[in-house]
Amino acid sequence: MPDGGSYVCLQRAERFVEIRGKDEQYYGGDQAWFFWEGRKGQSHVARLGACGTVALANIAAYLSESNPAYGGLYPYPDYEKASFLAHMVDLYGYVRPFHVGKFPLGIWPVSRLARGMERFARARGVQLRAVWRDWGFSRGNVLRYVLEGLYKDRPLAMLVGTQRQRQVEVVLPGRGSYCQDLSLHWVTVTGVRMEAGTVKLVASTWGGQTLLDLDEYVRERIYAGVVYFE
């Protein structure tokens, strides 16, 4: 960080959920991997609308590595891409997007995503609950809540609204970057960078890492939301 700035993050934020493909690495999962043999429609809906499912898959895998009490959240022996995809499919059984035919409508509200994660954990013998705070949706309260989760070493699932999170740079580990529209999209928050009055949220999405401006994020009050689990 430049002088005068600060960085708060998960204990293993730099590597986070390090998934390995054949010749590639990823910073968390990617909804574009979803695939069911002979179920083209379901695969299409998941690839376009199951970003929240992937955010939960990231969180479950991270918690499983961080604490033996959460070990049942990720039963696979490695973080190869095929194993993590199976894990994503497991979560899809509990949290899947609304859709009309083949047209995905996403996963909302935040409470629906949270309850699905709690059911997934119970099915695996793990006690896990969403942490809610009776705070208004404001810049200060969102930052306070995100920092609370990070200080506890808990990744956060964050639903980005419609406000200006478009064409955001996504950096892929060792493979450059590209721009992606992140409006109406779930990401996994892994850190916060603060400098000279600006706050950037570090997040995993589409298998890479991105920075989101907190001020832009809180302009949306209808579709936006954030949650962590313990």
Coordinates of N, CA and C in Angstrom, one line a residue:
M1 N 0.8 -1.2 0.0 CA 0.0 0.0 0.0 C 0.9 1.3 0.0
P2 N 0.4 2.3 -0.6 CA 1.1 3.6 -0.6 C 1.1 4.1 0.9
D3 N 2.1 5.0 1.2 CA 2.1 5.6 2.5 C 0.8 6.3 2.9
G4 N 0.4 6.1 4.1 CA -0.8 6.7 4.6 C -2.1 5.9 4.4
G5 N -2.0 4.8 3.6 CA -3.1 3.9 3.4 C -3.1 2.7 4.4
S6 N -4.2 2.0 4.4 CA -4.3 0.8 5.2 C -5.0 -0.3 4.4
Y7 N -4.7 -1.6 4.9 CA -5.3 -2.7 4.2 C -5.7 -3.7 5.2
V8 N -6.9 -4.0 5.3 CA -7.5 -5.1 6.2 C -8.0 -6.2 5.3
C9 N -7.6 -7.4 5.7 CA -8.0 -8.5 4.8 C -8.1 -9.8 5.6
L10 N -8.5 -10.9 4.9 CA -8.5 -12.2 5.5 C -7.1 -12.7 5.8
Q11 N -6.9 -13.6 6.7 CA -5.6 -14.1 7.0 C -4.9 -14.7 5.8
R12 N -5.7 -15.3 4.9 CA -5.1 -15.9 3.7 C -5.7 -15.3 2.4
A13 N -5.8 -14.0 2.5 CA -6.4 -13.2 1.4 C -5.6 -13.3 0.1
E14 N -4.3 -13.3 0.1 CA -3.6 -13.2 -1.1 C -3.8 -14.5 -1.9
R15 N -3.9 -15.6 -1.3 CA -4.1 -16.9 -2.0 C -5.6 -17.2 -2.0
F16 N -6.3 -16.9 -0.9 CA -7.7 -17.1 -0.8 C -8.0 -18.6 -1.1
V17 N -9.0 -18.8 -2.0 CA -9.3 -20.2 -2.4 C -8.6 -20.4 -3.7
E18 N -7.4 -21.0 -3.6 CA -6.5 -21.1 -4.8 C -6.9 -22.4 -5.6
I19 N -7.6 -22.3 -6.6 CA -8.1 -23.4 -7.4 C -7.1 -23.6 -8.6
R20 N -6.9 -24.8 -8.9 CA -5.9 -25.2 -10.0 C -6.6 -25.9 -11.1
G21 N -6.4 -25.3 -12.3 CA -6.8 -26.0 -13.5 C -5.7 -26.7 -14.2
K22 N -5.8 -27.1 -15.4 CA -4.7 -27.8 -16.1 C -3.4 -27.1 -16.1
D23 N -3.5 -25.8 -16.6 CA -2.3 -25.0 -16.7 C -2.6 -23.6 -16.1
E24 N -3.6 -23.5 -15.2 CA -4.0 -22.2 -14.8 C -4.4 -22.2 -13.3
Q25 N -4.4 -21.1 -12.6 CA -4.8 -20.9 -11.3 C -5.9 -19.9 -11.2
Y26 N -6.7 -20.0 -10.2 CA -7.9 -19.1 -10.0 C -8.0 -18.6 -8.6
Y27 N -8.5 -17.4 -8.5 CA -8.7 -16.8 -7.2 C -10.2 -17.0 -6.8
G28 N -10.6 -18.2 -6.4 CA -12.0 -18.5 -6.1 C -12.6 -19.1 -7.4
G29 N -13.9 -19.5 -7.3 CA -14.6 -20.1 -8.3 C -15.1 -19.2 -9.4
D30 N -15.7 -19.8 -10.4 CA -16.2 -19.1 -11.6 C -17.5 -19.8 -12.0
Q31 N -18.6 -19.0 -12.1 CA -19.9 -19.6 -12.4 C -19.9 -20.1 -13.9
A32 N -19.0 -19.6 -14.7 CA -19.0 -20.1 -16.1 C -18.6 -21.6 -16.2
W33 N -18.1 -22.2 -15.0 CA -17.8 -23.6 -15.0 C -19.0 -24.5 -14.9
F34 N -20.1 -24.0 -14.5 CA -21.3 -24.9 -14.3 C -21.6 -25.7 -15.5
F35 N -21.9 -27.0 -15.3 CA -22.2 -27.8 -16.5 C -22.9 -29.1 -16.0
W36 N -24.0 -29.4 -16.6 CA -24.7 -30.7 -16.3 C -24.9 -31.4 -17.7
E37 N -24.4 -32.6 -17.8 CA -24.5 -33.4 -19.0 C -26.0 -33.6 -19.4
G38 N -26.4 -33.2 -20.6 CA -27.7 -33.4 -21.0 C -28.7 -32.4 -20.5
R39 N -28.3 -31.4 -19.7 CA -29.2 -30.4 -19.1 C -28.7 -29.0 -19.5
K40 N -28.8 -28.7 -20.8 CA -28.3 -27.5 -21.4 C -29.0 -26.3 -20.7
G41 N -30.3 -26.3 -20.5 CA -31.0 -25.2 -20.0 C -30.5 -24.9 -18.6
Q42 N -30.4 -25.9 -17.7 CA -29.9 -25.7 -16.3 C -28.5 -25.1 -16.3
S43 N -27.6 -25.7 -17.2 CA -26.3 -25.2 -17.3 C -26.3 -23.7 -17.7
H44 N -27.1 -23.3 -18.6 CA -27.2 -21.9 -19.1 C -27.6 -21.0 -17.9
V45 N -28.7 -21.4 -17.2 CA -29.2 -20.6 -16.1 C -28.1 -20.4 -15.0
A46 N -27.4 -21.5 -14.7 CA -26.4 -21.4 -13.7 C -25.2 -20.5 -14.1
R47 N -24.8 -20.7 -15.3 CA -23.6 -19.9 -15.7 C -23.9 -18.4 -15.7
L48 N -25.2 -18.0 -16.0 CA -25.5 -16.6 -16.0 C -26.1 -16.1 -14.7
G49 N -26.6 -17.0 -13.9 CA -27.3 -16.4 -12.7 C -26.9 -17.0 -11.3
A50 N -25.9 -17.9 -11.3 CA -25.6 -18.5 -10.0 C -24.3 -18.0 -9.4
C51 N -24.1 -16.7 -9.6 CA -22.9 -16.0 -8.9 C -23.0 -16.1 -7.4
G52 N -24.2 -16.1 -6.8 CA -24.3 -16.2 -5.4 C -23.9 -17.6 -4.9
T53 N -24.3 -18.6 -5.7 CA -23.9 -19.9 -5.3 C -22.4 -20.1 -5.3
V54 N -21.7 -19.4 -6.2 CA -20.2 -19.5 -6.2 C -19.6 -18.7 -5.1
A55 N -20.2 -17.6 -4.7 CA -19.7 -16.8 -3.5 C -19.8 -17.7 -2.3
L56 N -20.9 -18.4 -2.1 CA -21.0 -19.3 -1.0 C -20.0 -20.5 -1.1
A57 N -19.8 -21.0 -2.3 CA -18.8 -22.1 -2.4 C -17.4 -21.6 -2.0
N58 N -17.1 -20.4 -2.3 CA -15.8 -19.8 -1.9 C -15.7 -19.7 -0.4
I59 N -16.8 -19.2 0.2 CA -16.8 -19.0 1.7 C -16.7 -20.3 2.4
A60 N -17.5 -21.3 1.9 CA -17.5 -22.7 2.6 C -16.1 -23.3 2.5
A61 N -15.4 -23.2 1.3 CA -14.1 -23.7 1.2 C -13.1 -23.0 2.1
Y62 N -13.2 -21.7 2.1 CA -12.3 -20.9 3.0 C -12.4 -21.3 4.4
L63 N -13.7 -21.3 4.9 CA -13.9 -21.7 6.3 C -13.5 -23.1 6.6
S64 N -13.7 -24.0 5.7 CA -13.2 -25.4 5.9 C -11.7 -25.5 6.1
E65 N -11.0 -24.7 5.4 CA -9.5 -24.7 5.5 C -9.1 -23.9 6.8
S66 N -9.9 -23.0 7.3 CA -9.5 -22.1 8.4 C -9.7 -22.7 9.8
N67 N -10.7 -23.6 9.9 CA -11.1 -24.1 11.2 C -11.6 -25.5 11.1
P68 N -11.1 -26.5 11.9 CA -11.5 -27.9 11.8 C -13.0 -28.0 12.1
A69 N -13.6 -27.1 12.8 CA -15.1 -27.2 13.1 C -15.9 -27.0 11.8
Y70 N -15.3 -26.4 10.8 CA -16.0 -26.2 9.6 C -15.5 -27.2 8.5
G71 N -14.8 -28.2 8.8 CA -14.2 -29.1 7.9 C -15.2 -29.8 6.9
G72 N -16.4 -30.0 7.4 CA -17.4 -30.7 6.6 C -18.0 -29.9 5.5
L73 N -17.6 -28.6 5.5 CA -18.2 -27.7 4.4 C -17.5 -27.9 3.1
Y74 N -16.3 -28.6 3.1 CA -15.6 -28.9 1.8 C -15.0 -30.2 2.0
P75 N -15.7 -31.3 1.5 CA -15.2 -32.7 1.8 C -14.2 -33.2 0.7
Y76 N -13.8 -32.4 -0.2 CA -13.0 -32.9 -1.3 C -11.5 -32.8 -1.0
P77 N -10.7 -33.7 -1.5 CA -9.3 -33.9 -1.1 C -8.4 -32.8 -1.7
D78 N -8.8 -32.0 -2.6 CA -7.9 -31.0 -3.2 C -8.7 -29.9 -3.8
Y79 N -8.0 -28.9 -4.4 CA -8.6 -27.8 -5.0 C -8.4 -27.7 -6.5
E80 N -8.4 -28.9 -7.1 CA -8.4 -29.0 -8.5 C -9.8 -28.4 -9.0
K81 N -9.8 -27.9 -10.2 CA -11.0 -27.3 -10.8 C -12.1 -28.3 -10.8
A82 N -11.9 -29.5 -11.1 CA -13.0 -30.5 -11.1 C -13.6 -30.7 -9.7
S83 N -12.8 -30.7 -8.7 CA -13.2 -30.9 -7.3 C -14.0 -29.7 -6.9
F84 N -13.6 -28.5 -7.2 CA -14.3 -27.3 -6.8 C -15.6 -27.2 -7.6
L85 N -15.6 -27.6 -8.8 CA -16.9 -27.6 -9.5 C -17.9 -28.5 -8.9
A86 N -17.5 -29.7 -8.4 CA -18.4 -30.6 -7.7 C -18.9 -29.9 -6.5
H87 N -18.1 -29.2 -5.8 CA -18.5 -28.4 -4.6 C -19.5 -27.3 -5.0
M88 N -19.3 -26.6 -6.0 CA -20.2 -25.6 -6.5 C -21.6 -26.3 -6.8
V89 N -21.6 -27.4 -7.4 CA -22.8 -28.1 -7.7 C -23.5 -28.5 -6.4
D90 N -22.7 -29.0 -5.4 CA -23.3 -29.3 -4.1 C -24.1 -28.0 -3.6
L91 N -23.5 -26.9 -3.6 CA -24.1 -25.7 -3.1 C -25.4 -25.3 -4.0
Y92 N -25.3 -25.6 -5.2 CA -26.4 -25.3 -6.1 C -27.7 -26.0 -5.7
G93 N -27.5 -27.2 -5.0 CA -28.7 -27.9 -4.5 C -29.4 -27.1 -3.4
Y94 N -28.8 -26.1 -2.9 CA -29.4 -25.4 -1.8 C -29.6 -23.9 -2.1
V95 N -28.8 -23.4 -3.0 CA -29.0 -22.0 -3.4 C -28.9 -21.9 -4.9
R96 N -30.0 -21.7 -5.6 CA -30.0 -21.6 -7.1 C -30.7 -20.3 -7.5
P97 N -30.5 -19.8 -8.7 CA -31.1 -18.6 -9.1 C -32.6 -18.8 -9.5
F98 N -33.4 -17.7 -9.3 CA -34.7 -17.7 -9.9 C -34.5 -17.6 -11.4
H99 N -35.5 -18.1 -12.1 CA -35.4 -18.0 -13.6 C -36.8 -18.2 -14.2
V100 N -37.0 -17.7 -15.4 CA -38.2 -17.9 -16.1 C -37.7 -18.6 -17.4
G101 N -38.0 -19.9 -17.5 CA -37.5 -20.7 -18.6 C -36.0 -20.7 -18.5
K102 N -35.3 -20.3 -19.6 CA -33.9 -20.2 -19.7 C -33.3 -18.8 -19.3
F103 N -34.2 -17.9 -18.9 CA -33.8 -16.6 -18.5 C -33.5 -16.4 -17.0
P104 N -32.3 -16.3 -16.6 CA -32.0 -16.3 -15.2 C -32.3 -14.9 -14.6
L105 N -32.8 -14.9 -13.3 CA -33.2 -13.7 -12.6 C -32.3 -13.5 -11.4
G106 N -31.3 -14.4 -11.2 CA -30.4 -14.2 -10.1 C -30.9 -14.7 -8.7
I107 N -30.1 -14.5 -7.7 CA -30.4 -14.9 -6.3 C -30.6 -13.7 -5.4
W108 N -31.7 -13.6 -4.9 CA -32.1 -12.5 -4.0 C -33.3 -12.8 -3.2
P109 N -33.6 -12.2 -2.1 CA -32.8 -11.2 -1.4 C -31.6 -11.9 -0.7
V110 N -30.9 -11.1 0.1 CA -29.7 -11.6 0.8 C -30.1 -12.7 1.8
S111 N -31.3 -12.6 2.4 CA -31.7 -13.6 3.4 C -31.9 -14.9 2.7
R112 N -32.4 -15.0 1.5 CA -32.6 -16.3 0.8 C -31.2 -17.0 0.6
L113 N -30.2 -16.2 0.2 CA -28.9 -16.8 0.1 C -28.4 -17.3 1.4
A114 N -28.6 -16.5 2.5 CA -28.1 -16.8 3.8 C -28.7 -18.1 4.3
R115 N -30.0 -18.2 4.1 CA -30.7 -19.4 4.6 C -30.3 -20.6 3.9
G116 N -30.0 -20.5 2.6 CA -29.6 -21.7 1.9 C -28.2 -22.1 2.4
M117 N -27.3 -21.2 2.7 CA -26.0 -21.6 3.2 C -26.2 -22.3 4.6
E118 N -27.1 -21.8 5.4 CA -27.3 -22.4 6.7 C -27.8 -23.9 6.5
R119 N -28.7 -24.1 5.6 CA -29.2 -25.4 5.3 C -28.1 -26.3 4.8
F120 N -27.3 -25.8 3.9 CA -26.1 -26.6 3.4 C -25.2 -27.0 4.5
A121 N -24.9 -26.1 5.4 CA -24.0 -26.4 6.6 C -24.7 -27.5 7.5
R122 N -25.9 -27.4 7.8 CA -26.6 -28.3 8.7 C -26.6 -29.7 8.0
A123 N -26.8 -29.8 6.7 CA -26.8 -31.1 6.1 C -25.4 -31.8 6.2
R124 N -24.4 -31.0 6.4 CA -23.0 -31.6 6.6 C -22.5 -31.6 8.0
G125 N -23.5 -31.4 9.0 CA -23.1 -31.5 10.4 C -22.3 -30.4 10.9
V126 N -22.5 -29.2 10.3 CA -21.7 -28.0 10.7 C -22.7 -27.0 11.2
Q127 N -22.3 -26.4 12.3 CA -23.1 -25.3 12.9 C -22.6 -24.0 12.3
L128 N -23.5 -23.3 11.5 CA -23.1 -22.1 10.8 C -24.3 -21.2 10.7
R129 N -24.2 -20.0 11.0 CA -25.3 -19.0 10.9 C -24.9 -17.7 10.3
A130 N -25.8 -17.1 9.6 CA -25.5 -15.7 9.1 C -25.5 -14.7 10.2
V131 N -24.6 -13.8 10.2 CA -24.5 -12.7 11.2 C -25.2 -11.5 10.7
W132 N -26.3 -11.1 11.3 CA -27.1 -10.0 10.9 C -26.8 -8.8 11.9
R133 N -26.9 -7.6 11.5 CA -26.8 -6.4 12.3 C -27.9 -5.5 12.0
D134 N -28.5 -4.9 13.0 CA -29.6 -4.0 12.8 C -29.1 -2.6 12.6
W135 N -28.4 -2.5 11.5 CA -27.8 -1.2 11.1 C -28.4 -0.7 9.8
G136 N -28.6 0.6 9.6 CA -29.0 1.1 8.4 C -28.0 0.9 7.3
F137 N -28.5 0.9 6.0 CA -27.6 0.7 4.9 C -26.9 2.1 4.5
S138 N -25.7 2.3 5.0 CA -25.0 3.5 4.8 C -23.5 3.2 4.6
R139 N -22.8 4.1 4.1 CA -21.3 3.9 3.9 C -20.6 3.4 5.1
G140 N -20.8 4.2 6.2 CA -20.2 3.8 7.5 C -20.6 2.5 8.0
N141 N -21.9 2.2 7.9 CA -22.3 0.9 8.5 C -21.9 -0.3 7.6
V142 N -21.9 -0.1 6.3 CA -21.4 -1.2 5.4 C -19.9 -1.5 5.7
L143 N -19.1 -0.4 5.8 CA -17.7 -0.5 6.0 C -17.5 -1.2 7.4
R144 N -18.2 -0.8 8.4 CA -18.1 -1.3 9.7 C -18.4 -2.8 9.7
Y145 N -19.4 -3.2 9.0 CA -19.8 -4.6 9.0 C -18.8 -5.5 8.2
V146 N -18.3 -5.0 7.1 CA -17.3 -5.7 6.3 C -16.0 -5.9 7.1
L147 N -15.6 -4.8 7.8 CA -14.4 -4.9 8.6 C -14.6 -5.9 9.8
E148 N -15.8 -5.9 10.3 CA -16.1 -6.9 11.4 C -15.9 -8.3 10.9
G149 N -16.4 -8.6 9.7 CA -16.2 -9.9 9.2 C -14.8 -10.3 8.9
L150 N -14.1 -9.3 8.3 CA -12.7 -9.6 8.0 C -11.8 -9.8 9.2
Y151 N -12.0 -9.0 10.3 CA -11.3 -9.1 11.5 C -11.5 -10.5 12.1
K152 N -12.7 -11.1 11.9 CA -13.0 -12.4 12.4 C -12.5 -13.5 11.4
D153 N -11.9 -13.1 10.3 CA -11.4 -14.0 9.3 C -12.5 -14.7 8.6
R154 N -13.6 -14.0 8.3 CA -14.8 -14.5 7.6 C -15.0 -13.8 6.3
P155 N -14.9 -14.5 5.1 CA -15.2 -13.8 3.9 C -16.6 -13.4 3.8
L156 N -17.0 -12.4 3.0 CA -18.3 -11.9 3.0 C -18.9 -12.1 1.6
A157 N -20.1 -12.5 1.5 CA -20.9 -12.5 0.2 C -21.5 -11.2 0.1
M158 N -21.3 -10.5 -1.1 CA -21.8 -9.2 -1.3 C -22.5 -9.1 -2.6
L159 N -23.8 -8.7 -2.6 CA -24.6 -8.5 -3.8 C -24.4 -7.1 -4.3
V160 N -23.8 -6.9 -5.4 CA -23.6 -5.6 -6.1 C -24.9 -5.2 -6.7
G161 N -25.3 -3.9 -6.6 CA -26.6 -3.5 -7.2 C -26.4 -3.0 -8.6
T162 N -27.1 -2.0 -9.0 CA -27.1 -1.6 -10.4 C -26.2 -0.3 -10.6
Q163 N -25.7 0.2 -9.5 CA -25.0 1.5 -9.7 C -23.5 1.4 -10.1
R164 N -23.3 1.6 -11.3 CA -22.0 2.0 -11.9 C -20.8 1.0 -11.7
Q165 N -21.1 -0.2 -11.3 CA -20.1 -1.3 -11.2 C -20.0 -2.0 -12.5
R166 N -19.7 -1.2 -13.5 CA -19.7 -1.8 -14.9 C -18.3 -1.7 -15.5
Q167 N -18.0 -2.7 -16.2 CA -16.7 -2.8 -16.9 C -15.6 -2.6 -15.8
V168 N -15.7 -3.4 -14.8 CA -14.7 -3.5 -13.7 C -13.6 -4.4 -14.1
E169 N -12.3 -4.1 -13.8 CA -11.2 -4.9 -14.1 C -11.2 -6.2 -13.2
V170 N -11.1 -7.3 -13.8 CA -10.9 -8.6 -13.1 C -9.5 -9.1 -13.4
V171 N -8.7 -9.3 -12.4 CA -7.3 -9.8 -12.6 C -7.2 -11.3 -12.3
L172 N -6.8 -12.0 -13.3 CA -6.6 -13.5 -13.2 C -5.2 -13.8 -12.7
P173 N -5.0 -14.7 -11.8 CA -3.6 -15.0 -11.3 C -2.7 -15.4 -12.4
G174 N -1.7 -14.5 -12.6 CA -0.6 -14.8 -13.6 C -1.1 -14.8 -15.0
R175 N -2.3 -14.3 -15.3 CA -2.8 -14.3 -16.7 C -3.4 -13.0 -17.2
G176 N -3.0 -11.9 -16.6 CA -3.5 -10.7 -17.1 C -4.9 -10.3 -16.5
S177 N -5.6 -9.5 -17.2 CA -6.9 -9.1 -16.7 C -7.9 -8.8 -17.9
Y178 N -9.1 -8.6 -17.5 CA -10.2 -8.3 -18.5 C -11.2 -7.5 -17.8
C179 N -12.1 -6.8 -18.5 CA -13.2 -6.1 -17.9 C -14.5 -6.8 -17.9
Q180 N -15.3 -6.6 -16.9 CA -16.5 -7.4 -16.7 C -17.6 -6.5 -16.0
D181 N -18.8 -6.6 -16.5 CA -19.9 -5.9 -15.9 C -20.3 -6.6 -14.6
L182 N -20.2 -6.0 -13.4 CA -20.6 -6.6 -12.2 C -21.9 -6.1 -11.6
S183 N -22.7 -5.4 -12.3 CA -24.0 -5.0 -11.8 C -24.9 -6.2 -11.6
L184 N -25.7 -6.1 -10.5 CA -26.6 -7.2 -10.1 C -25.8 -8.6 -10.1
H185 N -24.8 -8.6 -9.2 CA -23.8 -9.7 -9.2 C -23.3 -9.9 -7.8
W186 N -23.2 -11.2 -7.4 CA -22.6 -11.5 -6.1 C -21.1 -11.7 -6.3
V187 N -20.3 -11.2 -5.3 CA -18.9 -11.4 -5.2 C -18.6 -11.8 -3.8
T188 N -17.3 -12.2 -3.6 CA -16.8 -12.6 -2.3 C -15.8 -11.6 -1.8
V189 N -16.1 -10.9 -0.8 CA -15.1 -9.9 -0.3 C -14.0 -10.5 0.6
T190 N -12.8 -10.2 0.2 CA -11.6 -10.7 0.9 C -10.8 -9.7 1.6
G191 N -11.0 -8.4 1.3 CA -10.2 -7.4 1.9 C -10.7 -6.0 1.7
V192 N -10.2 -5.0 2.4 CA -10.5 -3.6 2.2 C -9.3 -2.7 2.1
R193 N -9.2 -1.9 1.1 CA -8.0 -1.0 1.0 C -8.6 0.4 1.2
M194 N -7.9 1.2 2.1 CA -8.4 2.5 2.5 C -7.2 3.5 2.3
E195 N -7.5 4.6 1.6 CA -6.4 5.6 1.4 C -7.0 6.9 1.0
A196 N -6.7 7.9 1.8 CA -7.0 9.3 1.4 C -8.6 9.5 1.2
G197 N -9.3 8.8 2.1 CA -10.8 9.0 2.0 C -11.5 8.0 1.1
T198 N -10.7 7.3 0.3 CA -11.4 6.3 -0.6 C -11.3 4.9 0.0
V199 N -12.3 4.1 -0.3 CA -12.3 2.7 0.2 C -12.6 1.8 -1.0
K200 N -11.8 0.8 -1.2 CA -11.9 -0.1 -2.2 C -12.1 -1.5 -1.6
L201 N -13.1 -2.2 -2.0 CA -13.4 -3.6 -1.5 C -12.7 -4.6 -2.5
V202 N -11.8 -5.4 -1.9 CA -11.1 -6.4 -2.7 C -12.0 -7.7 -2.7
A203 N -12.3 -8.2 -3.9 CA -13.3 -9.3 -4.0 C -12.8 -10.3 -5.0
S204 N -13.3 -11.5 -4.8 CA -13.2 -12.6 -5.8 C -14.4 -12.7 -6.6
T205 N -14.2 -12.8 -7.9 CA -15.3 -13.0 -8.9 C -14.8 -13.6 -10.2
W206 N -15.6 -14.4 -10.8 CA -15.2 -15.0 -12.1 C -13.8 -15.6 -12.1
G207 N -13.4 -16.2 -11.0 CA -12.1 -16.8 -10.9 C -10.9 -15.9 -10.7
G208 N -11.2 -14.6 -10.5 CA -10.1 -13.6 -10.4 C -10.4 -12.7 -9.3
Q209 N -9.6 -11.6 -9.2 CA -9.7 -10.6 -8.2 C -10.1 -9.2 -8.8
T210 N -10.9 -8.5 -8.0 CA -11.3 -7.2 -8.5 C -11.4 -6.2 -7.3
L211 N -11.4 -4.9 -7.6 CA -11.6 -3.8 -6.6 C -12.9 -3.1 -6.9
L212 N -13.7 -2.9 -5.9 CA -15.0 -2.2 -6.1 C -15.0 -1.0 -5.2
D213 N -15.4 0.1 -5.7 CA -15.5 1.4 -4.9 C -16.7 1.3 -3.9
L214 N -16.4 1.6 -2.7 CA -17.5 1.5 -1.7 C -18.5 2.6 -1.9
D215 N -18.1 3.8 -2.3 CA -19.1 4.9 -2.5 C -20.0 4.5 -3.6
E216 N -19.5 4.0 -4.7 CA -20.4 3.6 -5.8 C -21.3 2.4 -5.3
Y217 N -20.8 1.5 -4.5 CA -21.6 0.4 -4.0 C -22.8 0.9 -3.2
V218 N -22.6 1.8 -2.3 CA -23.7 2.1 -1.4 C -24.7 3.1 -2.0
R219 N -24.5 3.5 -3.2 CA -25.6 4.3 -3.9 C -26.8 3.5 -4.2
E220 N -26.6 2.1 -4.3 CA -27.7 1.2 -4.6 C -28.3 0.7 -3.2
R221 N -29.5 1.0 -2.9 CA -30.1 0.5 -1.7 C -31.2 -0.6 -1.8
I222 N -31.5 -0.9 -3.0 CA -32.6 -1.8 -3.3 C -32.1 -3.3 -3.4
Y223 N -31.1 -3.4 -4.3 CA -30.6 -4.8 -4.6 C -29.3 -5.1 -3.9
A224 N -28.6 -4.1 -3.4 CA -27.3 -4.4 -2.7 C -27.5 -5.0 -1.4
G225 N -26.5 -5.8 -0.9 CA -26.5 -6.3 0.4 C -25.2 -7.1 0.7
V226 N -25.0 -7.4 1.9 CA -23.7 -8.1 2.3 C -24.0 -9.0 3.5
V227 N -23.3 -10.1 3.6 CA -23.5 -11.1 4.8 C -22.3 -11.9 5.0
Y228 N -22.0 -12.2 6.2 CA -20.9 -13.2 6.5 C -21.5 -14.2 7.5
F229 N -20.7 -15.3 7.7 CA -21.2 -16.4 8.5 C -20.2 -16.8 9.6
E230 N -20.8 -17.3 10.7 CA -19.9 -17.9 11.7 C -20.6 -19.0 12.5

